[in-house]
Every structure is written in structure tokens, then in C-alpha cells.
Short mmCIF file of C-alpha atoms in Angstrom, two decimals:
data_model
loop_
_atom_site.label_atom_id
_atom_site.label_comp_id
_atom_site.label_asym_id
_atom_site.label_seq_id
_atom_site.Cartn_x
_atom_site.Cartn_y
_atom_site.Cartn_z
CA MET A 1 -28.71 -9.99 58.85
CA GLU A 2 -29.93 -6.35 57.66
CA PRO A 3 -31.14 -6.17 54.11
CA SER A 4 -28.97 -3.32 53.41
CA LEU A 5 -25.67 -5.07 54.11
CA PHE A 6 -27.08 -8.26 52.41
CA ASN A 7 -27.48 -6.15 49.41
CA GLU A 8 -23.98 -4.25 49.44
CA LYS A 9 -22.53 -7.80 49.92
CA THR A 10 -24.40 -8.83 46.73
CA LEU A 11 -23.50 -5.90 44.97
CA THR A 12 -19.86 -6.11 45.81
CA ARG A 13 -19.71 -10.08 44.81
CA THR A 14 -21.49 -9.13 41.40
CA LEU A 15 -19.02 -6.37 40.71
CA LEU A 16 -16.23 -8.91 41.57
CA ASP A 17 -17.60 -11.37 39.32
CA VAL A 18 -18.06 -8.86 36.28
CA LEU A 19 -14.50 -7.63 36.97
CA ILE A 20 -13.02 -10.84 36.75
CA ARG A 21 -14.89 -11.92 33.65
CA ALA A 22 -13.83 -8.83 31.99
CA GLY A 23 -10.36 -9.40 33.08
CA LEU A 24 -10.22 -12.77 31.73
CA ILE A 25 -11.72 -11.71 28.23
CA VAL A 26 -9.07 -9.02 28.10
CA VAL A 27 -6.59 -11.53 28.78
CA LEU A 28 -8.11 -13.89 26.09
CA VAL A 29 -8.10 -11.02 23.39
CA LEU A 30 -4.52 -10.28 23.96
CA PHE A 31 -3.43 -13.80 23.50
CA CYS A 32 -5.45 -13.99 20.40
CA PHE A 33 -3.97 -10.77 18.98
CA ASP A 34 -0.43 -12.00 19.88
CA ILE A 35 -1.05 -15.10 18.00
CA PHE A 36 -2.94 -13.63 14.74
CA SER A 37 -0.53 -10.37 14.91
CA PRO A 38 2.21 -12.05 12.50
CA PHE A 39 -0.83 -12.70 9.86
CA ARG A 40 -2.60 -9.63 10.23
CA ASP A 41 -1.21 -7.62 6.81
CA LEU A 42 -1.71 -10.80 5.12
CA MET A 43 -5.28 -11.62 5.98
CA LEU A 44 -5.81 -7.94 5.69
CA TRP A 45 -4.66 -7.84 2.17
CA SER A 46 -6.30 -11.30 1.21
CA LEU A 47 -9.49 -9.81 2.48
CA ILE A 48 -9.10 -6.63 0.59
CA LEU A 49 -8.22 -8.44 -2.57
CA ALA A 50 -11.37 -10.94 -2.31
CA ILE A 51 -13.66 -8.06 -1.89
CA THR A 52 -12.12 -6.35 -4.93
CA LEU A 53 -12.18 -9.20 -7.10
CA TYR A 54 -15.66 -10.83 -6.14
CA PRO A 55 -17.91 -8.86 -8.61
CA LEU A 56 -15.55 -10.55 -11.30
CA GLN A 57 -16.21 -13.90 -9.71
CA LYS A 58 -19.98 -13.04 -10.10
CA ARG A 59 -19.93 -12.11 -13.63
CA LEU A 60 -18.27 -15.18 -14.76
CA ARG A 61 -20.74 -17.39 -12.95
CA GLY A 62 -22.73 -17.83 -16.32
CA PRO A 63 -19.99 -18.59 -18.76
CA LEU A 64 -18.13 -20.66 -16.33
CA GLY A 65 -20.47 -22.27 -14.26
CA GLN A 66 -21.89 -21.92 -11.01
CA ASN A 67 -18.77 -23.53 -8.96
CA ASP A 68 -17.45 -20.39 -7.04
CA GLY A 69 -14.51 -22.41 -6.07
CA ARG A 70 -13.48 -23.41 -9.87
CA ILE A 71 -14.21 -19.59 -10.83
CA ALA A 72 -11.88 -18.34 -7.77
CA THR A 73 -8.94 -20.79 -8.78
CA LEU A 74 -9.27 -19.38 -12.64
CA ILE A 75 -9.25 -15.79 -11.45
CA ILE A 76 -6.18 -16.25 -8.94
CA LEU A 77 -4.08 -18.44 -11.31
CA VAL A 78 -4.72 -15.91 -14.16
CA ALA A 79 -3.79 -12.82 -11.99
CA ILE A 80 -0.51 -14.76 -10.52
CA MET A 81 0.63 -15.40 -14.04
CA ILE A 82 -0.08 -11.85 -15.13
CA LEU A 83 1.88 -10.54 -12.10
CA MET A 84 4.65 -12.94 -12.36
CA VAL A 85 6.27 -11.39 -15.77
CA PRO A 86 6.51 -7.88 -14.99
CA ILE A 87 7.71 -8.56 -11.27
CA TYR A 88 10.34 -10.94 -12.52
CA LEU A 89 11.30 -8.09 -15.14
CA LEU A 90 11.53 -5.65 -12.40
CA GLY A 91 13.44 -7.68 -9.76
CA THR A 92 15.98 -8.38 -12.64
CA SER A 93 16.34 -4.89 -13.40
CA ILE A 94 17.14 -3.99 -9.72
CA ALA A 95 19.51 -6.90 -9.60
CA ASP A 96 21.37 -5.36 -12.45
CA SER A 97 21.36 -2.24 -11.26
CA VAL A 98 23.12 -3.22 -8.00
CA THR A 99 25.49 -5.44 -9.88
CA ARG A 100 26.31 -2.40 -11.94
CA ALA A 101 26.97 -0.22 -9.20
CA ILE A 102 29.30 -2.98 -7.59
CA ASP A 103 31.21 -3.12 -10.91
CA VAL A 104 31.70 0.84 -11.24
CA VAL A 105 32.97 0.91 -7.76
CA LYS A 106 35.45 -1.88 -7.97
CA ALA A 107 36.95 -0.68 -11.64
CA ASP A 108 37.44 2.79 -9.91
CA THR A 109 35.79 4.36 -12.84
CA PHE A 110 33.31 6.66 -11.41
CA ARG A 111 34.23 10.37 -11.41
CA ILE A 112 32.14 13.30 -10.22
CA PRO A 113 32.28 16.75 -12.12
CA PRO A 114 33.41 19.67 -10.07
CA PRO A 115 31.14 21.85 -8.81
CA SER A 116 30.22 25.31 -10.46
CA GLU A 117 31.27 28.40 -8.95
CA ALA A 118 27.64 29.35 -8.41
CA VAL A 119 27.35 26.65 -5.54
CA ALA A 120 29.74 28.12 -3.14
CA SER A 121 27.18 31.43 -3.07
CA TRP A 122 24.34 29.62 -2.18
CA PRO A 123 22.99 30.61 1.04
CA LEU A 124 23.45 28.62 4.35
CA ILE A 125 24.51 25.30 2.79
CA GLY A 126 26.38 26.89 -0.30
CA PRO A 127 30.19 26.62 0.92
CA LYS A 128 30.05 23.65 2.76
CA LEU A 129 28.38 21.80 0.12
CA SER A 130 30.66 23.24 -2.68
CA ALA A 131 33.76 22.13 -0.30
CA LEU A 132 32.35 18.46 -0.04
CA TRP A 133 31.40 18.68 -3.60
CA THR A 134 35.26 19.46 -4.50
CA ASP A 135 36.39 16.84 -2.38
CA ALA A 136 34.34 14.14 -4.00
CA SER A 137 35.50 15.11 -7.21
CA THR A 138 39.17 15.49 -6.83
CA ASN A 139 39.80 12.48 -4.00
CA LEU A 140 36.69 10.46 -3.79
CA PRO A 141 38.43 7.22 -2.02
CA ASP A 142 39.55 9.41 0.82
CA LEU A 143 36.50 11.04 1.02
CA ALA A 144 34.40 7.61 0.98
CA ALA A 145 37.17 6.31 3.60
CA LYS A 146 36.20 9.31 5.67
CA TYR A 147 32.46 8.51 5.97
CA ILE A 148 32.57 4.59 5.61
CA PRO A 149 30.11 4.02 8.98
CA GLN A 150 27.49 6.48 7.40
CA ILE A 151 28.26 4.81 4.06
CA LYS A 152 27.64 1.25 5.37
CA LEU A 153 24.59 2.36 7.45
CA ALA A 154 22.79 3.81 4.43
CA SER A 155 24.18 0.61 2.25
CA LEU A 156 22.39 -1.54 4.94
CA THR A 157 19.47 0.04 4.74
CA VAL A 158 18.68 0.06 1.30
CA LEU A 159 19.35 -3.40 0.96
CA SER A 160 17.08 -4.17 4.02
CA LYS A 161 14.16 -1.94 1.98
CA LEU A 162 14.91 -4.01 -1.03
CA ALA A 163 14.65 -7.00 0.66
CA GLY A 164 11.42 -5.92 2.11
CA VAL A 165 10.19 -5.29 -1.10
CA GLY A 166 11.03 -8.70 -2.53
CA MET A 167 9.27 -10.07 0.75
CA GLY A 168 6.20 -7.89 -0.09
CA PHE A 169 5.83 -9.11 -3.37
CA LEU A 170 5.89 -12.48 -2.07
CA ILE A 171 3.35 -11.82 0.57
CA PHE A 172 1.19 -10.37 -2.39
CA ILE A 173 1.41 -13.59 -4.05
CA PHE A 174 0.36 -15.65 -0.76
CA ALA A 175 -2.53 -13.15 -0.26
CA LEU A 176 -3.68 -13.76 -3.77
CA ILE A 177 -4.40 -17.38 -2.74
CA ILE A 178 -5.87 -16.67 0.19
CA ALA A 179 -8.12 -14.57 -1.43
CA GLY A 180 -9.12 -17.07 -3.73
CA ILE A 181 -10.28 -19.24 -0.90
CA PHE A 182 -12.25 -16.30 0.73
CA MET A 183 -13.85 -16.13 -2.66
CA ALA A 184 -14.77 -19.69 -2.87
CA HIS A 185 -16.90 -19.16 0.00
CA GLY A 186 -18.11 -15.53 -0.56
CA GLU A 187 -21.85 -15.69 -0.06
CA ALA A 188 -21.09 -17.11 3.57
CA GLY A 189 -18.45 -14.57 4.00
CA HIS A 190 -21.16 -11.76 3.25
CA ARG A 191 -23.60 -13.24 5.69
CA SER A 192 -20.84 -13.14 8.26
CA ALA A 193 -19.88 -9.43 7.66
CA VAL A 194 -23.39 -8.64 7.92
CA GLN A 195 -24.41 -10.55 11.15
CA ILE A 196 -21.01 -8.98 12.69
CA ALA A 197 -21.68 -5.53 11.70
CA SER A 198 -25.62 -5.80 13.05
CA ARG A 199 -24.12 -7.02 16.23
CA VAL A 200 -22.05 -4.38 16.61
CA SER A 201 -24.33 -1.63 15.22
CA GLY A 202 -27.88 -2.93 15.54
CA PRO A 203 -30.05 -4.94 12.97
CA ASP A 204 -31.20 -1.34 11.46
CA ARG A 205 -27.54 -0.03 10.55
CA GLY A 206 -25.59 -3.30 10.30
CA PRO A 207 -26.26 -4.10 6.48
CA LYS A 208 -25.82 -0.54 5.72
CA ILE A 209 -22.58 -0.53 7.54
CA ALA A 210 -21.39 -3.69 5.85
CA ALA A 211 -21.88 -2.17 2.40
CA LEU A 212 -20.39 1.16 3.15
CA CYS A 213 -17.27 -0.71 4.09
CA THR A 214 -17.49 -3.07 0.85
CA ALA A 215 -18.02 -0.14 -1.26
CA THR A 216 -15.17 1.63 0.47
CA ILE A 217 -12.82 -0.90 0.19
CA ARG A 218 -13.37 -1.54 -3.79
CA ALA A 219 -13.33 2.33 -4.37
CA VAL A 220 -9.88 2.74 -2.82
CA ALA A 221 -8.41 -0.63 -3.98
CA LEU A 222 -9.59 0.11 -7.75
CA GLY A 223 -9.39 3.62 -8.04
CA VAL A 224 -6.03 4.31 -6.16
CA VAL A 225 -4.09 1.19 -5.42
CA GLY A 226 -5.02 -0.55 -8.81
CA ILE A 227 -4.54 1.97 -10.93
CA ALA A 228 -1.29 2.88 -9.28
CA PHE A 229 -0.27 -0.69 -9.73
CA ILE A 230 -1.02 -0.65 -13.41
CA GLN A 231 0.84 2.32 -14.09
CA MET A 232 3.52 0.99 -12.27
CA LEU A 233 3.46 -1.95 -14.43
CA LEU A 234 3.41 0.10 -17.65
CA VAL A 235 5.85 2.70 -17.06
CA GLY A 236 8.33 -0.05 -15.46
CA LEU A 237 8.16 -2.42 -18.33
CA GLY A 238 8.99 0.79 -20.67
CA PHE A 239 12.04 1.42 -18.68
CA VAL A 240 13.27 -2.45 -18.32
CA PHE A 241 12.86 -2.72 -22.04
CA MET A 242 15.02 0.97 -22.66
CA GLY A 243 17.55 -0.44 -20.35
CA ILE A 244 17.02 2.92 -17.97
CA PRO A 245 19.57 2.55 -14.97
CA GLY A 246 17.59 1.64 -11.76
CA ALA A 247 14.38 0.89 -13.69
CA GLY A 248 12.82 -1.35 -10.94
CA LEU A 249 13.46 1.30 -8.45
CA LEU A 250 11.98 4.02 -10.58
CA ALA A 251 8.84 1.77 -11.31
CA LEU A 252 8.37 1.43 -7.30
CA ALA A 253 8.54 5.13 -7.21
CA VAL A 254 6.25 5.52 -9.90
CA LEU A 255 3.69 3.30 -7.67
CA LEU A 256 4.24 5.54 -4.46
CA LEU A 257 3.36 8.50 -6.70
CA GLY A 258 0.33 6.67 -8.12
CA ILE A 259 -1.13 5.84 -4.44
CA MET A 260 -0.20 9.24 -3.18
CA GLN A 261 -2.22 10.78 -6.12
CA LEU A 262 0.70 12.68 -7.51
CA PRO A 263 1.25 13.00 -11.16
CA VAL A 264 3.85 10.22 -12.21
CA THR A 265 5.43 12.57 -14.85
CA LEU A 266 7.22 13.95 -11.95
CA ILE A 267 9.20 10.54 -13.01
CA THR A 268 8.67 9.97 -16.58
CA ILE A 269 9.60 13.50 -17.83
CA PRO A 270 13.17 13.58 -16.20
CA VAL A 271 13.57 9.92 -17.38
CA ILE A 272 12.59 11.03 -20.94
CA ALA A 273 14.88 14.00 -20.99
CA PHE A 274 17.93 11.59 -19.54
CA VAL A 275 17.32 8.98 -23.02
CA PHE A 276 17.63 11.97 -25.11
CA ALA A 277 20.55 13.45 -23.45
CA THR A 278 22.47 10.34 -23.62
CA GLU A 279 21.04 8.52 -26.71
CA GLY A 280 19.64 11.34 -28.96
CA ALA A 281 16.75 11.57 -30.91
CA SER A 282 16.12 8.38 -32.90
CA THR A 283 13.14 6.19 -33.64
CA ALA A 284 13.47 3.96 -30.65
CA THR A 285 14.08 7.06 -28.14
CA ILE A 286 10.91 8.65 -29.37
CA ILE A 287 8.47 5.49 -29.43
CA PHE A 288 9.81 5.32 -25.84
CA ALA A 289 9.37 8.90 -24.95
CA ILE A 290 5.60 8.75 -26.37
CA TYR A 291 4.97 5.36 -24.61
CA VAL A 292 6.21 6.36 -21.41
CA PHE A 293 4.78 9.87 -21.31
CA VAL A 294 1.29 8.22 -22.26
CA ALA A 295 1.43 5.35 -19.50
CA GLY A 296 2.05 8.16 -16.98
CA LEU A 297 -0.93 9.76 -17.97
CA VAL A 298 -2.98 6.58 -18.17
CA ASP A 299 -4.75 7.11 -14.70
CA ASN A 300 -6.65 10.20 -16.05
CA VAL A 301 -8.66 7.53 -18.45
CA LEU A 302 -8.77 4.78 -16.20
CA LYS A 303 -10.13 6.51 -13.22
CA PRO A 304 -13.35 7.69 -15.15
CA LEU A 305 -13.91 4.37 -16.55
CA MET A 306 -13.43 2.47 -13.35
CA LEU A 307 -14.91 4.52 -10.64
CA GLY A 308 -15.51 7.76 -11.86
CA ARG A 309 -12.67 9.77 -10.95
CA GLY A 310 -11.59 8.15 -7.72
CA VAL A 311 -13.33 7.86 -4.47
CA ASP A 312 -15.21 9.82 -2.33
CA VAL A 313 -12.04 10.17 0.16
CA PRO A 314 -9.77 13.23 0.56
CA MET A 315 -6.66 12.78 -1.12
CA PRO A 316 -4.65 13.46 2.61
CA VAL A 317 -6.42 10.53 4.11
CA VAL A 318 -4.82 8.55 0.96
CA LEU A 319 -1.69 9.85 1.44
CA ILE A 320 -1.38 9.68 5.10
CA GLY A 321 -2.42 5.86 4.65
CA ALA A 322 0.07 5.04 2.18
CA LEU A 323 2.68 6.68 3.69
CA GLY A 324 1.96 5.34 7.17
CA GLY A 325 1.27 2.01 6.13
CA MET A 326 4.69 1.92 4.13
CA VAL A 327 6.36 3.05 7.58
CA THR A 328 4.77 0.40 9.59
CA SER A 329 4.20 -2.66 7.42
CA GLY A 330 6.52 -1.99 4.50
CA ILE A 331 5.78 -2.60 0.96
CA ILE A 332 2.36 -4.48 1.55
CA GLY A 333 1.63 -1.24 3.89
CA LEU A 334 1.56 0.44 1.05
CA PHE A 335 -1.51 -0.88 -0.31
CA ILE A 336 -3.29 -1.93 2.83
CA GLY A 337 -2.82 1.66 4.57
CA PRO A 338 -5.03 3.69 2.41
CA VAL A 339 -7.74 1.18 2.15
CA VAL A 340 -8.02 0.71 5.81
CA LEU A 341 -7.63 4.36 6.58
CA ALA A 342 -10.30 5.34 4.16
CA VAL A 343 -12.66 2.83 5.72
CA GLY A 344 -12.26 4.14 8.88
CA TYR A 345 -12.84 7.90 7.63
CA GLN A 346 -16.05 6.55 6.09
CA LEU A 347 -17.15 4.94 9.10
CA PHE A 348 -16.40 7.84 11.26
CA TRP A 349 -18.17 10.43 9.24
CA GLN A 350 -21.30 7.95 8.82
CA TRP A 351 -21.24 8.05 12.70
CA VAL A 352 -21.03 11.81 12.60
CA GLU A 353 -23.83 12.00 10.34
CA ASP A 354 -26.23 9.43 11.58
CA ARG A 355 -27.63 11.55 14.39
CA PRO A 356 -30.71 10.27 16.29
CA ASP A 357 -33.65 12.80 15.48
CA VAL A 358 -34.09 14.91 18.61
CA THR A 359 -37.66 16.70 18.62
CA THR A 360 -38.56 19.27 21.07
CA SER A 361 -42.15 20.05 21.78
CA GLU A 362 -43.21 23.18 23.37
CA THR A 363 -45.41 22.82 26.36
#
């Protein structure tokens, strides 16, 4: 047999072996991904919570001993107890708002005031909007019967979103429990993360990549998601105790605005105006207005104290992460999206800036 023919057959056989092995690896990875995908969001959020809360565990090692499992369990139990009360109040508020809406519809006491003459003069949509508004104010039952399919679809959409919110909070509690397990093995988890990063990026860059990911996760989780969650709780509790209609939904809107880095006063100021318009000026309404207004600005105090006015990630990245995460994964994606996208953004720019030095010499 000629040497060239032997080499060609050997090369073909080697290439075929490589392709078969690669194909088997791809099939295995796809099967593993399908099995893991239902738990993806839960495990991601658990990992984010564990990385965020782990510095607190290290601070408590001295006063509470050196047992990481016991300290992690205590942190998670306290966190769950703190979260359950406001979540229960907000959930009760949402249920009461839905019940009130149903009672109003059944009692047929809901009336829409007629539109002003200026509405008809609005460009493009003025005449149609004025006619629709007039029908709603004079004959609402017939108008509702006319649009029953659209109303039914919108109602089902709202109910599904509310169910998704409830499931998201339930996943949040489970994620806290799993995060406690991660925190109990924090040192081993850190070593594993460094080993994985070193295997992917090399032994020199691996620890730096792991440290960058850890710092970014903590920065976004505390400086964006954490502060927005605190704002939601503070403002939402004020809405609940004042009996604001739809207090739970308004609190969720506060959470969304906080994560998107938009001013919460877009919600609090109209609510304050509504309270004064409906109940007038009194000691209770004045105290409520001051409390809610200050609670809406609490991020201006918390951000410098916690992370020096936020993170080194542009606001559009956080905004896109929040909206994209909410669209793909519901309420839990609202928390995961900004963190994951911020990590990807930081890793991308780390790769862009970490160029190898190219030296040229003239001969």
C-alpha cells in the first residue's frame, strides 16, 4: 500500500472519529439542557442570591461561630420571615382589588363621565375616541357586550399575569432555600468557580474572570434589584395601610420602575394627588404623603451607602435585561435579566479590552 493512500485513510478515519465524538457530546449536552431547563431560572436566582448574601455570612462567622450551615440557615429563615409579611399584605391587596372590581360590575354602579368637547378636536384619534367614550358613558352594558371577546381575552391575560406573579414569589422563596444550601458550601463553590473559569480562560485570567462575575452579580443584585425591592416594600406598605385601590399592582409597578432606574415618583405623586382629591387634607393624608414621597426617594440614599450610586453598567443594559427577563421568564426574570445581562456585558468588554500586546520591531 502506498504511504499517501495509507495516510489519507488514517486521516479520514481520525476525522470520522472526531465527528462521531463531537456529535455524541452535542447530543449529551442537548439532553442535559432539556432536563435542566425547567430549573434554570430557579437555580440562576438561587446562585445570584447566594453570591449576594455570602459576604453577610462571612461577617457573622465570628459572633455566631464557624458553622457555615447554621449561619446560612439562620440568614435564610430571617429573610423568609421578613419577606412573608409584606408579600402577604400585597397579595391580599391584589385580591381585594379584584373582589371590589367584581362587586362593582355586579352591582351595576360603575359610571363613566361623558367626554369634554375638546376630546373630539384631538388630531387623528379625537373623533373616534369621543364617540367611543360617549357610548361608554351612556350605554356601557351594550358597549361591553359588543367587545366581550376582547374583554375576555384581556381579563384572561391579566389573571395569568397575576398568577405568574404569585408563582414568581413562590419561586423566590424556594430560591432562598436553595441559596442557603449554596452558602453552606460557599468556600467549595468559590474554588469550583475559579477552576471552571481557569479551565475556560486559562490559569492566569481565570481568577480575574471569576472575581469580575462575582463583583458584577453583587453590584447589580444590591445596587439595582435589591434597592428596587426595598422601595417596593416601603411604598407598597404605605399604599396598603392607606387603602389605596390596587395597592399591590401599584407596588409591582414601583418595583419595575426601580429596576429600570426610572423615578418612582411617577407612581407616588399621582397616588398622593388622588388621596388628597378623594379624602382631603388631614393629619393621616399629610403623614401618608410625606412617607410615600420619602420612600420613593430612598434609592438616592441607599445607593451611595451600599454601592456608591450603582454599578459600572449602563442603564440601557439594566433596562433591556429587566424587560427581556420579564418577557421570557415572568416576574422572576425581572430579577435575573439585569444581572445576567450585566455579567455578559462586563465579560464582553473585559474580552475587548484585554488584547494581547503586539510589539513590532523594525529591521
